[in-house]
Every structure is written in structure tokens, then in C-alpha cells.
mmCIF file of C-alpha atoms in Angstrom:
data_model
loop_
_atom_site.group_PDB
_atom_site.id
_atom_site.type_symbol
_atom_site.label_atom_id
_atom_site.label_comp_id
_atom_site.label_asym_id
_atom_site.label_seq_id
_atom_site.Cartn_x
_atom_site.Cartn_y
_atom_site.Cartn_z
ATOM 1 C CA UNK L 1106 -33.243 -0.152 52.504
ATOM 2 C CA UNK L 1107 -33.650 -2.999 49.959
ATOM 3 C CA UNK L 1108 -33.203 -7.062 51.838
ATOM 4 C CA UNK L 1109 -31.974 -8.550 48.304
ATOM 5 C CA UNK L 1110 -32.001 -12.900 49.652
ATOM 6 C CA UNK L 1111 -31.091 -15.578 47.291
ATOM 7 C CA UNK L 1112 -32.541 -18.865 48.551
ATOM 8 C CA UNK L 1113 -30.676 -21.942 48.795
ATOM 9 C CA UNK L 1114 -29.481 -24.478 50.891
ATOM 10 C CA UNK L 1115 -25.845 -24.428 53.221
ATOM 11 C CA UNK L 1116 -22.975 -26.314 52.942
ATOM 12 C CA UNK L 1117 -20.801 -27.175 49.874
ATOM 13 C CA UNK L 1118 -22.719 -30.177 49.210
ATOM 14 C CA UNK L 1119 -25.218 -28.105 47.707
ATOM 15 C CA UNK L 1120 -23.041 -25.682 45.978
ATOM 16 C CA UNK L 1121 -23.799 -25.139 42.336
ATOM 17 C CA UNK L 1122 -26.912 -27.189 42.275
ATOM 18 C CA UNK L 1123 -30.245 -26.186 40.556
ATOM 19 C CA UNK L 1124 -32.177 -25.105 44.139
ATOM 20 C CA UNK L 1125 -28.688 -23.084 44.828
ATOM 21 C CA UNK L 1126 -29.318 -20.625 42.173
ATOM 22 C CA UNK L 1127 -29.961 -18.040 44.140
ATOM 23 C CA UNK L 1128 -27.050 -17.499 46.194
ATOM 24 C CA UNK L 1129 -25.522 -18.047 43.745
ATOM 25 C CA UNK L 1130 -26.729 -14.887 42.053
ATOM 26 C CA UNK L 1131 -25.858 -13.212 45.598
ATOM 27 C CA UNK L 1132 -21.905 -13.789 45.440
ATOM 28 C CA UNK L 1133 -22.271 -12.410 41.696
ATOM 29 C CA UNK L 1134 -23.978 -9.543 43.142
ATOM 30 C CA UNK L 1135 -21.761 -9.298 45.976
ATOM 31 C CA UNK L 1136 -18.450 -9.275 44.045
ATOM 32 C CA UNK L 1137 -19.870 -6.618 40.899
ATOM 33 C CA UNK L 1138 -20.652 -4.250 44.148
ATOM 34 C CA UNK L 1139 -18.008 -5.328 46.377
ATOM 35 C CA UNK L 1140 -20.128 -6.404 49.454
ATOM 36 C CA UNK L 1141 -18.927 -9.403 51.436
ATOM 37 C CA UNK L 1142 -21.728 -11.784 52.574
ATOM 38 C CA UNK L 1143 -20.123 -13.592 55.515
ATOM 39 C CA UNK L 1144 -21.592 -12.094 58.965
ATOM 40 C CA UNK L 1145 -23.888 -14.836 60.626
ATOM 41 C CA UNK L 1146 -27.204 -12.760 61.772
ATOM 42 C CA UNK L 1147 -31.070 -13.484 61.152
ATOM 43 C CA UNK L 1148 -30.205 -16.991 60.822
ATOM 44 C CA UNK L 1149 -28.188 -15.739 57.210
ATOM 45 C CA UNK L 1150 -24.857 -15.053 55.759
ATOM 46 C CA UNK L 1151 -25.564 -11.143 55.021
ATOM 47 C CA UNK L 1152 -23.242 -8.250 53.603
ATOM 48 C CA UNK L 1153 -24.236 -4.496 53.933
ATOM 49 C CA UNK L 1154 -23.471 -2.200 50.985
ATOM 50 C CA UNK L 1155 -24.681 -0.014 47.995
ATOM 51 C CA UNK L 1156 -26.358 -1.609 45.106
ATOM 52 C CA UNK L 1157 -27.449 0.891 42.684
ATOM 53 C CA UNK L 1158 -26.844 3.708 44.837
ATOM 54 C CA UNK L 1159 -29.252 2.049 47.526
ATOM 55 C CA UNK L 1160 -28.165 0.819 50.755
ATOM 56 C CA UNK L 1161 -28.993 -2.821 50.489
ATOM 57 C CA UNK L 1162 -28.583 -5.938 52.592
ATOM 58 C CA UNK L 1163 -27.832 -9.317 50.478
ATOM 59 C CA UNK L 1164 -28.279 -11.824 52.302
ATOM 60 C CA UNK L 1165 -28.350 -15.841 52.117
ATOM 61 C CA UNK L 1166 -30.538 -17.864 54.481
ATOM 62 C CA UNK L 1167 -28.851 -20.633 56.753
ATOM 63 C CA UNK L 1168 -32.143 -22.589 57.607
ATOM 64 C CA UNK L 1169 -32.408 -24.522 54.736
ATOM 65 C CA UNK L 1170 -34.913 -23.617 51.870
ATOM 66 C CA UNK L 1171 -38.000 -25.104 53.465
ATOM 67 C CA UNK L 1172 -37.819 -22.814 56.304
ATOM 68 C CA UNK L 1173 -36.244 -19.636 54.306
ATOM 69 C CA UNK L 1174 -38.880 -17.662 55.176
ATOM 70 C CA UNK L 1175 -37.826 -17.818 59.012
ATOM 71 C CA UNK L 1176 -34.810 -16.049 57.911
ATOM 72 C CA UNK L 1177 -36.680 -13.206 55.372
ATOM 73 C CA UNK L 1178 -38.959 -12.418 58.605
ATOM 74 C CA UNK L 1179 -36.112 -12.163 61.184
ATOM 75 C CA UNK L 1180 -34.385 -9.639 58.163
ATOM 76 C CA UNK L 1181 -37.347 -7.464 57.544
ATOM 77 C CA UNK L 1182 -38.022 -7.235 61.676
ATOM 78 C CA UNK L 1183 -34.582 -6.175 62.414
ATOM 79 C CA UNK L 1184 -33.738 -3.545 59.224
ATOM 80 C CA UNK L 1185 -37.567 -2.510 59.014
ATOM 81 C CA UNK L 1186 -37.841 -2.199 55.018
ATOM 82 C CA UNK L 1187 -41.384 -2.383 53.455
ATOM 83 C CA UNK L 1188 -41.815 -6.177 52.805
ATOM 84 C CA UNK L 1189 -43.931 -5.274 49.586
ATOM 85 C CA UNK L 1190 -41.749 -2.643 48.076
ATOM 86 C CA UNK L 1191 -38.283 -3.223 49.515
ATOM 87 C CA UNK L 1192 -37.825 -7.041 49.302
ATOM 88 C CA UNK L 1193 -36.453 -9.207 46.682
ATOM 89 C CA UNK L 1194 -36.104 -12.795 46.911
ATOM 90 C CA UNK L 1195 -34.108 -14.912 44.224
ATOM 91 C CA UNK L 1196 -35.128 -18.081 43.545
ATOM 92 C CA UNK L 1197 -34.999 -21.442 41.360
ATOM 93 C CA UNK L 1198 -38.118 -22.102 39.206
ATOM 94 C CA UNK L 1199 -38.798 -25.639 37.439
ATOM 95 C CA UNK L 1200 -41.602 -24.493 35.316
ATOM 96 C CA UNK L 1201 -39.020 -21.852 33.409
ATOM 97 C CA UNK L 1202 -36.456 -23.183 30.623
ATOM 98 C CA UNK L 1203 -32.623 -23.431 31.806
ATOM 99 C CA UNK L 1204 -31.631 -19.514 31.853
ATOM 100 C CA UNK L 1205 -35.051 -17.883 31.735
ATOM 101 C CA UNK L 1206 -35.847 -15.051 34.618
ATOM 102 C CA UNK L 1207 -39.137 -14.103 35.068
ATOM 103 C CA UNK L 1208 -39.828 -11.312 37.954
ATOM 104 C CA UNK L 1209 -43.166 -11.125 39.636
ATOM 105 C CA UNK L 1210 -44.684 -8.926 42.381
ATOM 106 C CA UNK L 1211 -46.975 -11.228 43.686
ATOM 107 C CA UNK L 1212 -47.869 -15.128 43.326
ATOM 108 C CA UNK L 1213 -48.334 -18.227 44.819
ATOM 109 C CA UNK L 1214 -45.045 -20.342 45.880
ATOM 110 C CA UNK L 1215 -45.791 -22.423 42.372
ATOM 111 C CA UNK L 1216 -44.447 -25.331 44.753
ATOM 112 C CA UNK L 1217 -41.314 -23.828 45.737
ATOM 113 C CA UNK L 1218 -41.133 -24.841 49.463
ATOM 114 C CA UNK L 1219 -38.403 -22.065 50.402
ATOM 115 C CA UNK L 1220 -41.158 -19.772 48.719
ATOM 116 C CA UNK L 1221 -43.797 -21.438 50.302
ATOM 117 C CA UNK L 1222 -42.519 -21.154 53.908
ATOM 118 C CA UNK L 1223 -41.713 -16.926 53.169
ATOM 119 C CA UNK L 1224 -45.304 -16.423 52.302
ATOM 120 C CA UNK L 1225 -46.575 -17.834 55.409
ATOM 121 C CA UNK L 1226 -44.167 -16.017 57.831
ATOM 122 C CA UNK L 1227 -44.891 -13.570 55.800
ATOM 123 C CA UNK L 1228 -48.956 -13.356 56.080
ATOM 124 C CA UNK L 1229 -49.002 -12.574 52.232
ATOM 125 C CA UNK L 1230 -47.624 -13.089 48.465
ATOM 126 C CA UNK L 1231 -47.277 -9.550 47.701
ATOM 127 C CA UNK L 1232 -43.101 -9.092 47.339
ATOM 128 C CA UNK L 1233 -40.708 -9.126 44.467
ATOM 129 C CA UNK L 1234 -38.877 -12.047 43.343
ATOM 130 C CA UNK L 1235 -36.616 -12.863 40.457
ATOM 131 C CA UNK L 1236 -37.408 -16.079 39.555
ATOM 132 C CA UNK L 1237 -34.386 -18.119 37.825
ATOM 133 C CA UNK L 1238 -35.506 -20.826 34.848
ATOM 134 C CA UNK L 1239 -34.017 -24.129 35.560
ATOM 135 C CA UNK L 1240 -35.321 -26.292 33.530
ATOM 136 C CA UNK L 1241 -38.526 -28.577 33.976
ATOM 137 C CA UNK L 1242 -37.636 -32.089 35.379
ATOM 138 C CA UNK L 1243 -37.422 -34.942 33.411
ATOM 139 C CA UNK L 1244 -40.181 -37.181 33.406
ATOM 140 C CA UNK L 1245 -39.599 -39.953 35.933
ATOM 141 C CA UNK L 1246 -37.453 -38.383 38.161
ATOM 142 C CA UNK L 1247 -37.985 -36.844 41.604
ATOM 143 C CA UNK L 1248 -38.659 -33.704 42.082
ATOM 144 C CA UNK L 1249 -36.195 -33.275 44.912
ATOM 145 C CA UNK L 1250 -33.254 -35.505 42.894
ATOM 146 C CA UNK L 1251 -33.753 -33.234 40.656
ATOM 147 C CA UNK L 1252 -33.418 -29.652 42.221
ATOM 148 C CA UNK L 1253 -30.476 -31.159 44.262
ATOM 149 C CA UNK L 1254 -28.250 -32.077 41.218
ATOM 150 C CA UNK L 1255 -26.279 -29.944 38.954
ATOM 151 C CA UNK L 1256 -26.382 -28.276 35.558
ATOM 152 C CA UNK L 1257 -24.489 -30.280 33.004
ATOM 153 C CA UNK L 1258 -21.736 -27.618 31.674
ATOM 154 C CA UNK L 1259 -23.968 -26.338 28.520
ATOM 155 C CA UNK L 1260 -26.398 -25.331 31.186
ATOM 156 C CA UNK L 1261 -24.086 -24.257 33.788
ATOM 157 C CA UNK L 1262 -22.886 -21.590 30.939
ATOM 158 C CA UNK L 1263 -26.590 -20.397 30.508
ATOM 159 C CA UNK L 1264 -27.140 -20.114 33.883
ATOM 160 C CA UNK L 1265 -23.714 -18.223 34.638
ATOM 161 C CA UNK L 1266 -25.342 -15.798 31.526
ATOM 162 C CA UNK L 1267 -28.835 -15.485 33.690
ATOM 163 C CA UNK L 1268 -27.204 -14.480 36.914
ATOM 164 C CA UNK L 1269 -25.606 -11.682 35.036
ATOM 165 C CA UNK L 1270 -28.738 -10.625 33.696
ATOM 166 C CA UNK L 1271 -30.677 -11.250 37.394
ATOM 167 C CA UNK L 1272 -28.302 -8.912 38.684
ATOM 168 C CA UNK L 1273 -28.666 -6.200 36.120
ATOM 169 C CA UNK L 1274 -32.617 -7.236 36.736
ATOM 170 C CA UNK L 1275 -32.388 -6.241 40.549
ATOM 171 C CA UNK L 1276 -30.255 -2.886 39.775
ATOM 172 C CA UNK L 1277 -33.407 -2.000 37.559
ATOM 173 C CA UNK L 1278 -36.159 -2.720 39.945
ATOM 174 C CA UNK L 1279 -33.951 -0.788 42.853
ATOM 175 C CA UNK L 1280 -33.498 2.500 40.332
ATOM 176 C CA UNK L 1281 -36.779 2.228 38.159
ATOM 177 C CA UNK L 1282 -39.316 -0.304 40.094
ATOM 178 C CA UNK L 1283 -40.585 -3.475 39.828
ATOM 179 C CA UNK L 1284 -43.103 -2.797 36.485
ATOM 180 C CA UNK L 1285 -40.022 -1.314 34.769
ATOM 181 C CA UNK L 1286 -37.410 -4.035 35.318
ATOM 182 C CA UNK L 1287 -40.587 -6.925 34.356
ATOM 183 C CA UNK L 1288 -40.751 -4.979 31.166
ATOM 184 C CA UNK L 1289 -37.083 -5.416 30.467
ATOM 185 C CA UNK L 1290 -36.551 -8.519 31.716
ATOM 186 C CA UNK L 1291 -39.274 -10.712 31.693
ATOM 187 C CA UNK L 1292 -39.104 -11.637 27.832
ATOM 188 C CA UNK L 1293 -37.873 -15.477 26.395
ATOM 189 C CA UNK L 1294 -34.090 -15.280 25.961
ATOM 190 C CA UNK L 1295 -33.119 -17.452 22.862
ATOM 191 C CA UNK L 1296 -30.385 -19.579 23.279
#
């Protein structure tokens, strides 16, 4: 069974911001496979269904991103998937341009707190992620400012674009692995 979580933060304050991207590639996912992500368990919104003809949990973490990974281990204790094979965690990544994915099967956090926090719950780097370009801050601002706010709409159209293509990316690692889908996916898009 695959735990597919898109990291973010709760409440609508944060919808549709940059460090949101990943839920925000769950309720894509969701509604393309008809899965509805609204039961409260392991500390997470989750929805059971089929993705790719896999059973799948998606599931969005309700502990805020610096303590996602409280959520990933209470997911991966209960359901009992393989944390190395079965996993896949979507999340925002600064050093990418706006739209880029990039999906890895091991890494550091690359200073990604929510990543940071599910590698030590974790004990190890060694899982799946689809990491979502959103652009490198500009100089001068702070880090946090930054992730927090939202795309301006020319972005906001890329990134729309990107969460298609992050959920076509997680049907391919689910029916042809992780090496597969990096082949596919993992190239520059030109905008």
C-alpha cells in the first residue's frame, strides 16, 4: 500500500501559498481518482482509494510542516507499507525554478524543515519524494516570508501545470518505480 503525503501547513491562511504545494497536489490527486481526503487520523486529513490500480492512502499532515514527519511515522506504523519503497512525500523546493519537479529516492532535507523533521522520525533519507520547483527567493527577503506568500498569477498557472505533471509523476513511480518515473520526469520544463 503506497502513503502518497503532500506537506503543508493547515488552515486557509496558508492555502495556495508556495510551502502549500503539496497538498495542493493531493486534492488534484484526490479529485482525478476520486478519493476524498477529509478523515482526521495520524494527526492528517487522509482519503483511502486506488491510484494507479494500487491501494493508496493520500494523506495531508495537520502538525504543521516542521513537525510533518510526526504525522509520516504515525502513517507508516498504522498501514505498515515499506517506508523506502512505498512512501512518497510531496514537497516545495526553493532551489528549483517556479514549475520544475525533480523526484529523488534519497537526500538530505536541502533545508526543508517539514523534510527535515520526516528524516529524523524516520531514522533515514532513503524514501521517494516529488519535489515541486518554486522558485529561489529573492535576495533580501526571508526565507520564511517567502515560502508563506503566494505565486503571482503567471506562476500560479505554472504551478497548476506542475501539479498535473506531479500527479502523472506519482502514477509512474506506483506502476513502473521510482528510476522509471525520474527518467521521465526529472528533465527542465521550458516555459
Amino acid at each position: 500500500m503506497y502513503i502518497i503525503v503532500g506537506l503543508g501547513n493547515p488552515g486557509k491562511e496558508y492555502g495556495g501559498t508556495r510551502h502549500n504545494i503539496g497538498f495542493d497536489v493531493i486534492e488534484l490527486l484526490a479529485g482525478q481518482e476520486n478519493i476524498s481526503v477529509a478523515e482526521k487520523k495520524h494527526k492528517a486529513l487522509i482519503g483511502k482509494g486506488v491510484v494507479a490500480g494500487q491501494r493508496c492512502i493520500l494523506a495531508k499532515p495537520q502538525t504543521f510542516m516542521n513537525l510533518s514527519g510526526e504525522s509520516v511515522r504515525a502513517l507508516l506504523d498504522y498501514y505498515k507499507a515499506d517506508e523506502k519503497e512505498e512512501l512518497i512525500v510531496i514537497s516545495d523546493d526553493v532551489s528549483l525554478d517556479v514549475g520544475q519537479i525533480r523526484i529523488r529516492k534519497k537526500g538530505s532535507a536541502g533545508g526543508h524543515n517539514g523534510l527535515k523533521n520526516i528524516i529524523a522520525m524516520l531514522g533515514h533519507d532513503t524514501f521517494i519524494r516529488v519535489k515541486m520547483g518554486v522558485g529561489e527567493k529573492p535576495r533580501g527577503w526571508d526565507l520564511a516570508d517567502y515560502v508563506l506568500g503566494r505565486f503571482s498569477g503567471p506562476e500560479r498557472k505554472i504551478m497548476d501545470e506542475a501539479a498535473e505533471r506531479a500527479a502523472d509523476a506519482i502514477r509512474s513511480i506506483i506502476t513502473q518505480g521510482a528510476d522509471a518515473a525520474m527518467n521521465d520526469f526529472n528533465r527542465k520544463v521550458e516555459g
